[in-house]
């Protein structure tokens, strides 16, 4: 057992501890100490104009966050030349923290992200680049530079790196602290023409603003092949571990060893990975489900699973239901080490408390049979249009809503429903939940062009205005 790494604001559990013998306990991922514990330095954008449009502010904020988030994971190519960056493993956890401080001080998102463990860079980087590319194509962003985040300048002072051991030799708590002076130049944030044109009636302040705040950011470093990397997955896992407290001793359980971790199993083919996951779900086998997940995405889950898997399995076994896959038809597309598996047809039998329910998906429709009733829901254009028409009949002024819905339907008329993403790791195929989500998100962007997005924004504003006009605020 190890001493608890207390989240800020949470008093220690169990008997009082003696005087500290080393650095104070660290909080979970993104958390620190004090009233602003865990919060990044505030980044004001100047006082808002009296008539500022909320939509303008929201879209501008989304654009800025998209740049920072994408930049944070953009590591596998150098901007502008299409090349690839090398892994930036460090010799010690202390050097890892120092490199992160340098990257923050330089506002260099690429350098910061290069410190991620290679398996996490693989699953986080490509979608981030694709997202930036799509936002630039849609004219939401413009001229994004990930090596020097546009419009943001950071100056750090009084910095320190605190490294704490855990019971696992390959895992360390790496906390970076200091004071950050953040200057935001509103006119340099790389927003694109759509934001500037479609929201020009309420300008976002372009005044420069500066704020100075102390920060404390607990992270986790892991060792692979003799080098140390930062890990988002292990940082989250360590944060969650702090809450598994023994209330008698105030201690938390040790991190499972590599030998105790659930070994990734995978399948011999892309569709086999999905079939194996479906079988594990039908069998209510928690360990088998975890073993079918991409270890690059869920290596931390597989490492920490022994801490909770017995309780999870026991809870699932106590549920009075059974599930069986009676029919499935899968189609695989793609090449290389990433494929998409599409569910063409699937039939499921569910028995709960003795009651049987049959669910079938086929040709874009879901049919549910339970007892003597049968319900069918289709996701085809005609079915959705009919349901929308019924809803519009309830509105006093349906025209703005009709225009907005028509704009959305036209824009997504060529939308392709994404499949389940599977990835090949060491010759085996695994289900990739993060890859599946990323693929679905990118499919949404890829279905749009800039003109369609403008039409959605314009009709959406008219629809929102009409709805606001219909609200009765009373006297």
mmCIF file of C-alpha atoms in Angstrom, residues 89-410:
data_model
loop_
_atom_site.group_PDB
_atom_site.id
_atom_site.type_symbol
_atom_site.label_atom_id
_atom_site.label_comp_id
_atom_site.label_asym_id
_atom_site.label_seq_id
_atom_site.Cartn_x
_atom_site.Cartn_y
_atom_site.Cartn_z
ATOM 1 C CA UNK A 89 11.956 10.410 -24.444
ATOM 2 C CA UNK A 90 14.129 11.706 -21.608
ATOM 3 C CA UNK A 91 16.778 10.045 -19.474
ATOM 4 C CA UNK A 92 15.068 10.908 -16.165
ATOM 5 C CA UNK A 93 11.632 12.050 -14.941
ATOM 6 C CA UNK A 94 13.262 15.323 -13.825
ATOM 7 C CA UNK A 95 14.425 16.028 -17.378
ATOM 8 C CA UNK A 96 10.925 15.216 -18.597
ATOM 9 C CA UNK A 97 9.444 17.906 -16.348
ATOM 10 C CA UNK A 98 12.104 20.426 -17.358
ATOM 11 C CA UNK A 99 11.388 19.824 -21.052
ATOM 12 C CA UNK A 100 7.680 20.400 -20.450
ATOM 13 C CA UNK A 101 8.411 23.710 -18.723
ATOM 14 C CA UNK A 102 10.564 24.815 -21.666
ATOM 15 C CA UNK A 103 7.799 23.895 -24.114
ATOM 16 C CA UNK A 104 5.238 25.878 -22.098
ATOM 17 C CA UNK A 105 7.566 28.854 -21.847
ATOM 18 C CA UNK A 106 8.075 28.803 -25.631
ATOM 19 C CA UNK A 107 4.332 28.318 -26.349
ATOM 20 C CA UNK A 108 5.491 25.326 -28.397
ATOM 21 C CA UNK A 109 2.635 22.832 -28.573
ATOM 22 C CA UNK A 110 4.633 20.480 -30.765
ATOM 23 C CA UNK A 111 7.526 20.244 -28.333
ATOM 24 C CA UNK A 112 5.166 19.620 -25.420
ATOM 25 C CA UNK A 113 3.298 16.901 -27.255
ATOM 26 C CA UNK A 114 6.477 15.158 -28.375
ATOM 27 C CA UNK A 115 6.980 14.226 -24.725
ATOM 28 C CA UNK A 116 3.966 11.899 -24.838
ATOM 29 C CA UNK A 117 4.525 8.157 -24.794
ATOM 30 C CA UNK A 118 4.699 6.896 -28.429
ATOM 31 C CA UNK A 119 1.547 4.755 -28.258
ATOM 32 C CA UNK A 120 -0.517 7.752 -27.124
ATOM 33 C CA UNK A 121 0.942 9.984 -29.813
ATOM 34 C CA UNK A 122 -0.211 7.441 -32.402
ATOM 35 C CA UNK A 123 -3.831 7.542 -31.287
ATOM 36 C CA UNK A 124 -3.999 11.272 -30.515
ATOM 37 C CA UNK A 125 -1.850 12.967 -33.149
ATOM 38 C CA UNK A 126 -3.317 12.126 -36.542
ATOM 39 C CA UNK A 127 -6.902 13.064 -35.614
ATOM 40 C CA UNK A 128 -5.628 16.349 -34.169
ATOM 41 C CA UNK A 129 -3.898 17.258 -37.420
ATOM 42 C CA UNK A 130 -6.945 16.214 -39.415
ATOM 43 C CA UNK A 131 -9.136 18.384 -37.195
ATOM 44 C CA UNK A 132 -6.959 21.451 -37.762
ATOM 45 C CA UNK A 133 -6.896 20.769 -41.505
ATOM 46 C CA UNK A 134 -10.682 20.487 -41.609
ATOM 47 C CA UNK A 135 -11.203 23.670 -39.589
ATOM 48 C CA UNK A 136 -8.869 25.522 -41.941
ATOM 49 C CA UNK A 137 -10.696 24.113 -44.973
ATOM 50 C CA UNK A 138 -14.006 25.230 -43.473
ATOM 51 C CA UNK A 139 -12.526 28.720 -42.882
ATOM 52 C CA UNK A 140 -13.060 28.505 -39.139
ATOM 53 C CA UNK A 141 -9.286 28.703 -38.593
ATOM 54 C CA UNK A 142 -6.574 30.286 -40.685
ATOM 55 C CA UNK A 143 -2.775 29.971 -40.828
ATOM 56 C CA UNK A 144 -2.385 27.831 -37.729
ATOM 57 C CA UNK A 145 1.192 27.481 -36.462
ATOM 58 C CA UNK A 146 1.537 24.698 -33.902
ATOM 59 C CA UNK A 147 5.199 25.393 -33.178
ATOM 60 C CA UNK A 148 4.320 28.851 -31.856
ATOM 61 C CA UNK A 149 0.659 28.956 -30.843
ATOM 62 C CA UNK A 150 -0.739 32.051 -32.512
ATOM 63 C CA UNK A 151 -1.798 34.929 -30.293
ATOM 64 C CA UNK A 152 -0.551 33.420 -27.028
ATOM 65 C CA UNK A 153 2.702 34.357 -25.291
ATOM 66 C CA UNK A 154 3.747 32.670 -22.042
ATOM 67 C CA UNK A 155 6.503 33.747 -19.670
ATOM 68 C CA UNK A 156 7.303 31.424 -16.756
ATOM 69 C CA UNK A 157 9.123 32.253 -13.527
ATOM 70 C CA UNK A 158 9.905 30.547 -10.201
ATOM 71 C CA UNK A 159 9.566 27.161 -11.880
ATOM 72 C CA UNK A 160 10.230 23.827 -10.232
ATOM 73 C CA UNK A 161 9.903 20.130 -11.036
ATOM 74 C CA UNK A 162 8.879 17.795 -8.212
ATOM 75 C CA UNK A 163 9.305 14.065 -8.845
ATOM 76 C CA UNK A 164 7.830 11.477 -6.490
ATOM 77 C CA UNK A 165 8.317 7.732 -6.605
ATOM 78 C CA UNK A 166 5.477 5.229 -6.622
ATOM 79 C CA UNK A 167 5.589 1.536 -5.778
ATOM 80 C CA UNK A 168 6.127 0.876 -9.513
ATOM 81 C CA UNK A 169 9.641 1.475 -10.821
ATOM 82 C CA UNK A 170 8.334 2.538 -14.232
ATOM 83 C CA UNK A 171 5.820 5.149 -12.990
ATOM 84 C CA UNK A 172 6.605 8.526 -11.383
ATOM 85 C CA UNK A 173 4.557 11.533 -10.316
ATOM 86 C CA UNK A 174 6.002 14.564 -12.134
ATOM 87 C CA UNK A 175 4.600 17.887 -10.928
ATOM 88 C CA UNK A 176 5.596 21.152 -12.575
ATOM 89 C CA UNK A 177 5.038 24.397 -10.688
ATOM 90 C CA UNK A 178 5.709 28.085 -11.140
ATOM 91 C CA UNK A 179 4.133 31.383 -12.072
ATOM 92 C CA UNK A 180 2.841 32.021 -15.583
ATOM 93 C CA UNK A 181 2.399 35.408 -17.211
ATOM 94 C CA UNK A 182 0.094 34.823 -20.162
ATOM 95 C CA UNK A 183 -0.458 37.479 -22.811
ATOM 96 C CA UNK A 184 -3.216 37.011 -25.359
ATOM 97 C CA UNK A 185 -3.256 39.078 -28.540
ATOM 98 C CA UNK A 186 -6.838 38.833 -29.748
ATOM 99 C CA UNK A 187 -6.078 39.988 -33.277
ATOM 100 C CA UNK A 188 -3.486 37.207 -33.682
ATOM 101 C CA UNK A 189 -5.713 34.279 -32.674
ATOM 102 C CA UNK A 190 -5.992 32.345 -35.978
ATOM 103 C CA UNK A 191 -9.723 32.620 -36.521
ATOM 104 C CA UNK A 192 -10.852 32.269 -40.118
ATOM 105 C CA UNK A 193 -13.158 34.210 -42.453
ATOM 106 C CA UNK A 194 -16.334 32.472 -41.289
ATOM 107 C CA UNK A 195 -15.970 33.764 -37.743
ATOM 108 C CA UNK A 196 -14.977 37.211 -38.938
ATOM 109 C CA UNK A 197 -17.783 37.443 -41.524
ATOM 110 C CA UNK A 198 -20.697 35.638 -39.928
ATOM 111 C CA UNK A 199 -20.365 37.263 -36.519
ATOM 112 C CA UNK A 200 -19.266 40.759 -37.537
ATOM 113 C CA UNK A 201 -22.211 42.410 -35.793
ATOM 114 C CA UNK A 202 -20.627 41.765 -32.406
ATOM 115 C CA UNK A 203 -16.856 41.946 -32.405
ATOM 116 C CA UNK A 204 -14.716 39.904 -30.108
ATOM 117 C CA UNK A 205 -12.286 42.184 -28.314
ATOM 118 C CA UNK A 206 -8.896 42.282 -30.039
ATOM 119 C CA UNK A 207 -7.197 44.134 -27.197
ATOM 120 C CA UNK A 208 -4.083 42.556 -25.732
ATOM 121 C CA UNK A 209 -4.557 41.220 -22.216
ATOM 122 C CA UNK A 210 -2.129 39.852 -19.666
ATOM 123 C CA UNK A 211 -2.675 37.803 -16.537
ATOM 124 C CA UNK A 212 -0.245 36.377 -14.012
ATOM 125 C CA UNK A 213 -1.137 33.278 -11.985
ATOM 126 C CA UNK A 214 0.707 30.580 -10.051
ATOM 127 C CA UNK A 215 0.188 27.080 -11.389
ATOM 128 C CA UNK A 216 0.766 23.513 -10.251
ATOM 129 C CA UNK A 217 0.244 20.723 -12.752
ATOM 130 C CA UNK A 218 0.591 17.104 -11.590
ATOM 131 C CA UNK A 219 1.456 14.706 -14.421
ATOM 132 C CA UNK A 220 2.669 11.127 -14.621
ATOM 133 C CA UNK A 221 5.793 9.927 -16.350
ATOM 134 C CA UNK A 222 6.304 6.321 -17.430
ATOM 135 C CA UNK A 223 9.452 4.511 -18.489
ATOM 136 C CA UNK A 224 9.630 2.615 -21.756
ATOM 137 C CA UNK A 225 12.809 1.067 -23.152
ATOM 138 C CA UNK A 226 14.967 3.096 -20.776
ATOM 139 C CA UNK A 227 13.384 6.468 -21.605
ATOM 140 C CA UNK A 228 10.792 8.540 -19.756
ATOM 141 C CA UNK A 229 7.634 9.914 -21.369
ATOM 142 C CA UNK A 230 4.551 11.742 -20.183
ATOM 143 C CA UNK A 231 1.312 9.758 -20.332
ATOM 144 C CA UNK A 232 -2.198 11.184 -20.390
ATOM 145 C CA UNK A 233 -3.697 7.754 -19.723
ATOM 146 C CA UNK A 234 -1.515 7.021 -16.701
ATOM 147 C CA UNK A 235 -2.062 10.538 -15.348
ATOM 148 C CA UNK A 236 -5.810 9.951 -15.401
ATOM 149 C CA UNK A 237 -5.415 6.466 -13.919
ATOM 150 C CA UNK A 238 -3.251 7.775 -11.080
ATOM 151 C CA UNK A 239 -5.802 10.511 -10.370
ATOM 152 C CA UNK A 240 -8.578 7.925 -10.070
ATOM 153 C CA UNK A 241 -6.418 5.649 -7.888
ATOM 154 C CA UNK A 242 -6.281 8.348 -5.211
ATOM 155 C CA UNK A 243 -9.968 7.844 -4.446
ATOM 156 C CA UNK A 244 -9.641 4.101 -3.746
ATOM 157 C CA UNK A 245 -8.883 4.818 -0.098
ATOM 158 C CA UNK A 246 -8.696 2.376 2.796
ATOM 159 C CA UNK A 247 -10.752 4.309 5.342
ATOM 160 C CA UNK A 248 -9.010 2.613 8.277
ATOM 161 C CA UNK A 249 -5.439 3.416 7.266
ATOM 162 C CA UNK A 250 -5.805 6.329 4.850
ATOM 163 C CA UNK A 251 -3.741 4.409 2.304
ATOM 164 C CA UNK A 252 -4.434 3.594 -1.314
ATOM 165 C CA UNK A 253 -3.647 0.311 -3.081
ATOM 166 C CA UNK A 254 -0.380 -0.199 -4.896
ATOM 167 C CA UNK A 255 -0.142 0.127 -8.646
ATOM 168 C CA UNK A 256 -0.356 -3.377 -10.167
ATOM 169 C CA UNK A 257 2.864 -4.702 -11.633
ATOM 170 C CA UNK A 258 3.363 -5.255 -15.345
ATOM 171 C CA UNK A 259 3.000 -8.987 -14.735
ATOM 172 C CA UNK A 260 -0.360 -8.487 -12.989
ATOM 173 C CA UNK A 261 -1.824 -6.354 -15.793
ATOM 174 C CA UNK A 262 -4.419 -7.718 -18.194
ATOM 175 C CA UNK A 263 -2.568 -8.852 -21.301
ATOM 176 C CA UNK A 264 -3.961 -7.524 -24.603
ATOM 177 C CA UNK A 265 -5.391 -10.413 -26.642
ATOM 178 C CA UNK A 266 -6.812 -9.007 -29.861
ATOM 179 C CA UNK A 267 -7.890 -11.042 -32.878
ATOM 180 C CA UNK A 268 -6.392 -12.359 -36.096
ATOM 181 C CA UNK A 269 -8.529 -10.169 -38.389
ATOM 182 C CA UNK A 270 -10.217 -6.733 -38.312
ATOM 183 C CA UNK A 271 -13.753 -8.129 -38.203
ATOM 184 C CA UNK A 272 -12.572 -10.747 -35.727
ATOM 185 C CA UNK A 273 -11.723 -7.948 -33.285
ATOM 186 C CA UNK A 274 -15.308 -6.670 -33.355
ATOM 187 C CA UNK A 275 -16.717 -10.191 -33.124
ATOM 188 C CA UNK A 276 -14.489 -10.922 -30.118
ATOM 189 C CA UNK A 277 -15.695 -7.754 -28.399
ATOM 190 C CA UNK A 278 -19.332 -8.657 -29.107
ATOM 191 C CA UNK A 279 -18.730 -12.130 -27.679
ATOM 192 C CA UNK A 280 -17.135 -10.646 -24.554
ATOM 193 C CA UNK A 281 -20.111 -8.327 -24.064
ATOM 194 C CA UNK A 282 -22.540 -11.217 -24.569
ATOM 195 C CA UNK A 283 -20.592 -13.306 -22.044
ATOM 196 C CA UNK A 284 -20.486 -10.387 -19.581
ATOM 197 C CA UNK A 285 -16.737 -10.990 -19.354
ATOM 198 C CA UNK A 286 -15.084 -7.763 -18.159
ATOM 199 C CA UNK A 287 -11.521 -9.030 -18.546
ATOM 200 C CA UNK A 288 -12.163 -10.185 -22.120
ATOM 201 C CA UNK A 289 -13.652 -6.786 -22.990
ATOM 202 C CA UNK A 290 -10.589 -4.948 -21.665
ATOM 203 C CA UNK A 291 -8.246 -7.395 -23.417
ATOM 204 C CA UNK A 292 -9.832 -6.535 -26.789
ATOM 205 C CA UNK A 293 -9.133 -2.788 -26.453
ATOM 206 C CA UNK A 294 -6.270 -1.150 -28.333
ATOM 207 C CA UNK A 295 -3.348 -1.173 -25.848
ATOM 208 C CA UNK A 296 -2.080 2.079 -27.316
ATOM 209 C CA UNK A 297 -5.264 3.765 -26.144
ATOM 210 C CA UNK A 298 -6.039 1.756 -23.021
ATOM 211 C CA UNK A 299 -2.688 0.460 -21.808
ATOM 212 C CA UNK A 300 -3.203 2.290 -18.514
ATOM 213 C CA UNK A 301 -6.633 0.686 -18.074
ATOM 214 C CA UNK A 302 -5.142 -2.749 -18.731
ATOM 215 C CA UNK A 303 -2.369 -2.036 -16.200
ATOM 216 C CA UNK A 304 -4.689 -0.763 -13.444
ATOM 217 C CA UNK A 305 -7.595 -3.176 -14.089
ATOM 218 C CA UNK A 306 -6.561 -5.696 -11.388
ATOM 219 C CA UNK A 307 -7.479 -3.020 -8.831
ATOM 220 C CA UNK A 308 -11.174 -3.126 -9.722
ATOM 221 C CA UNK A 309 -11.909 -5.990 -12.088
ATOM 222 C CA UNK A 310 -13.118 -8.484 -9.463
ATOM 223 C CA UNK A 311 -15.683 -6.029 -8.104
ATOM 224 C CA UNK A 312 -16.747 -5.051 -11.621
ATOM 225 C CA UNK A 313 -17.206 -8.671 -12.658
ATOM 226 C CA UNK A 314 -19.100 -9.508 -9.479
ATOM 227 C CA UNK A 315 -21.443 -6.571 -9.993
ATOM 228 C CA UNK A 316 -22.101 -7.572 -13.591
ATOM 229 C CA UNK A 317 -22.709 -11.209 -12.645
ATOM 230 C CA UNK A 318 -25.319 -10.150 -10.102
ATOM 231 C CA UNK A 319 -27.402 -8.447 -12.789
ATOM 232 C CA UNK A 320 -30.311 -10.649 -13.857
ATOM 233 C CA UNK A 321 -29.953 -10.379 -17.591
ATOM 234 C CA UNK A 322 -28.385 -12.269 -20.451
ATOM 235 C CA UNK A 323 -27.495 -11.159 -23.936
ATOM 236 C CA UNK A 324 -26.743 -13.199 -27.023
ATOM 237 C CA UNK A 325 -25.781 -12.215 -30.556
ATOM 238 C CA UNK A 326 -27.934 -14.384 -32.788
ATOM 239 C CA UNK A 327 -26.892 -12.878 -36.106
ATOM 240 C CA UNK A 328 -24.210 -10.497 -37.388
ATOM 241 C CA UNK A 329 -22.946 -9.365 -40.764
ATOM 242 C CA UNK A 330 -19.797 -7.231 -40.783
ATOM 243 C CA UNK A 331 -18.022 -5.440 -43.623
ATOM 244 C CA UNK A 332 -14.386 -4.287 -43.507
ATOM 245 C CA UNK A 333 -12.938 -1.300 -45.371
ATOM 246 C CA UNK A 334 -9.511 0.301 -45.461
ATOM 247 C CA UNK A 335 -5.912 -0.836 -45.599
ATOM 248 C CA UNK A 336 -2.766 -0.681 -43.504
ATOM 249 C CA UNK A 337 -2.863 -1.034 -39.729
ATOM 250 C CA UNK A 338 -6.165 0.846 -39.305
ATOM 251 C CA UNK A 339 -9.481 -0.433 -40.712
ATOM 252 C CA UNK A 340 -13.178 0.337 -40.334
ATOM 253 C CA UNK A 341 -15.697 -2.393 -39.582
ATOM 254 C CA UNK A 342 -19.286 -1.633 -40.584
ATOM 255 C CA UNK A 343 -22.242 -3.421 -39.036
ATOM 256 C CA UNK A 344 -24.522 -4.339 -41.917
ATOM 257 C CA UNK A 345 -26.898 -6.480 -39.891
ATOM 258 C CA UNK A 346 -27.035 -7.575 -36.264
ATOM 259 C CA UNK A 347 -29.653 -9.333 -34.136
ATOM 260 C CA UNK A 348 -29.549 -9.443 -30.344
ATOM 261 C CA UNK A 349 -31.655 -11.393 -27.868
ATOM 262 C CA UNK A 350 -31.911 -9.890 -24.375
ATOM 263 C CA UNK A 351 -33.452 -11.685 -21.410
ATOM 264 C CA UNK A 352 -34.010 -9.597 -18.279
ATOM 265 C CA UNK A 353 -35.928 -10.870 -15.265
ATOM 266 C CA UNK A 354 -37.423 -13.553 -17.501
ATOM 267 C CA UNK A 355 -38.669 -11.090 -20.134
ATOM 268 C CA UNK A 356 -37.351 -11.530 -23.672
ATOM 269 C CA UNK A 357 -36.572 -8.674 -26.054
ATOM 270 C CA UNK A 358 -35.299 -8.990 -29.614
ATOM 271 C CA UNK A 359 -33.398 -6.136 -31.245
ATOM 272 C CA UNK A 360 -32.338 -6.150 -34.887
ATOM 273 C CA UNK A 361 -30.504 -3.551 -36.947
ATOM 274 C CA UNK A 362 -30.707 -3.856 -40.728
ATOM 275 C CA UNK A 363 -30.811 -1.442 -43.679
ATOM 276 C CA UNK A 364 -30.697 1.640 -41.471
ATOM 277 C CA UNK A 365 -33.609 0.559 -39.276
ATOM 278 C CA UNK A 366 -33.792 -0.767 -35.715
ATOM 279 C CA UNK A 367 -36.623 -3.164 -34.878
ATOM 280 C CA UNK A 368 -37.470 -3.962 -31.257
ATOM 281 C CA UNK A 369 -39.809 -6.827 -30.353
ATOM 282 C CA UNK A 370 -40.897 -7.155 -26.738
ATOM 283 C CA UNK A 371 -43.873 -9.262 -25.755
ATOM 284 C CA UNK A 372 -46.645 -8.557 -28.228
ATOM 285 C CA UNK A 373 -45.366 -5.127 -29.301
ATOM 286 C CA UNK A 374 -43.024 -4.325 -32.180
ATOM 287 C CA UNK A 375 -41.441 -0.915 -32.738
ATOM 288 C CA UNK A 376 -39.302 0.216 -35.639
ATOM 289 C CA UNK A 377 -37.130 3.309 -35.913
ATOM 290 C CA UNK A 378 -35.401 4.134 -39.184
ATOM 291 C CA UNK A 379 -32.589 6.577 -39.748
ATOM 292 C CA UNK A 380 -33.327 7.107 -43.421
ATOM 293 C CA UNK A 381 -33.933 10.602 -44.775
ATOM 294 C CA UNK A 382 -37.663 10.134 -45.364
ATOM 295 C CA UNK A 383 -38.290 8.842 -41.846
ATOM 296 C CA UNK A 384 -36.354 11.689 -40.216
ATOM 297 C CA UNK A 385 -38.095 14.264 -42.408
ATOM 298 C CA UNK A 386 -41.514 12.933 -41.423
ATOM 299 C CA UNK A 387 -40.662 13.169 -37.735
ATOM 300 C CA UNK A 388 -39.348 16.712 -38.154
ATOM 301 C CA UNK A 389 -42.490 17.771 -40.001
ATOM 302 C CA UNK A 390 -44.592 16.565 -37.088
ATOM 303 C CA UNK A 391 -42.469 18.585 -34.667
ATOM 304 C CA UNK A 392 -42.615 21.731 -36.823
ATOM 305 C CA UNK A 393 -46.396 21.646 -36.810
ATOM 306 C CA UNK A 394 -46.220 22.533 -33.115
ATOM 307 C CA UNK A 395 -44.403 25.848 -33.752
ATOM 308 C CA UNK A 396 -46.221 29.162 -34.200
ATOM 309 C CA UNK A 397 -43.648 30.337 -36.750
ATOM 310 C CA UNK A 398 -42.108 27.237 -38.346
ATOM 311 C CA UNK A 399 -40.350 28.955 -41.279
ATOM 312 C CA UNK A 400 -37.008 29.756 -39.534
ATOM 313 C CA UNK A 401 -36.878 26.204 -38.193
ATOM 314 C CA UNK A 402 -37.676 24.796 -41.636
ATOM 315 C CA UNK A 403 -34.864 26.852 -43.184
ATOM 316 C CA UNK A 404 -32.395 25.731 -40.526
ATOM 317 C CA UNK A 405 -33.356 22.064 -40.856
ATOM 318 C CA UNK A 406 -33.154 22.264 -44.644
ATOM 319 C CA UNK A 407 -29.673 23.779 -44.409
ATOM 320 C CA UNK A 408 -28.508 20.989 -42.096
ATOM 321 C CA UNK A 409 -30.074 18.257 -44.236
ATOM 322 C CA UNK A 410 -28.559 19.652 -47.430
#
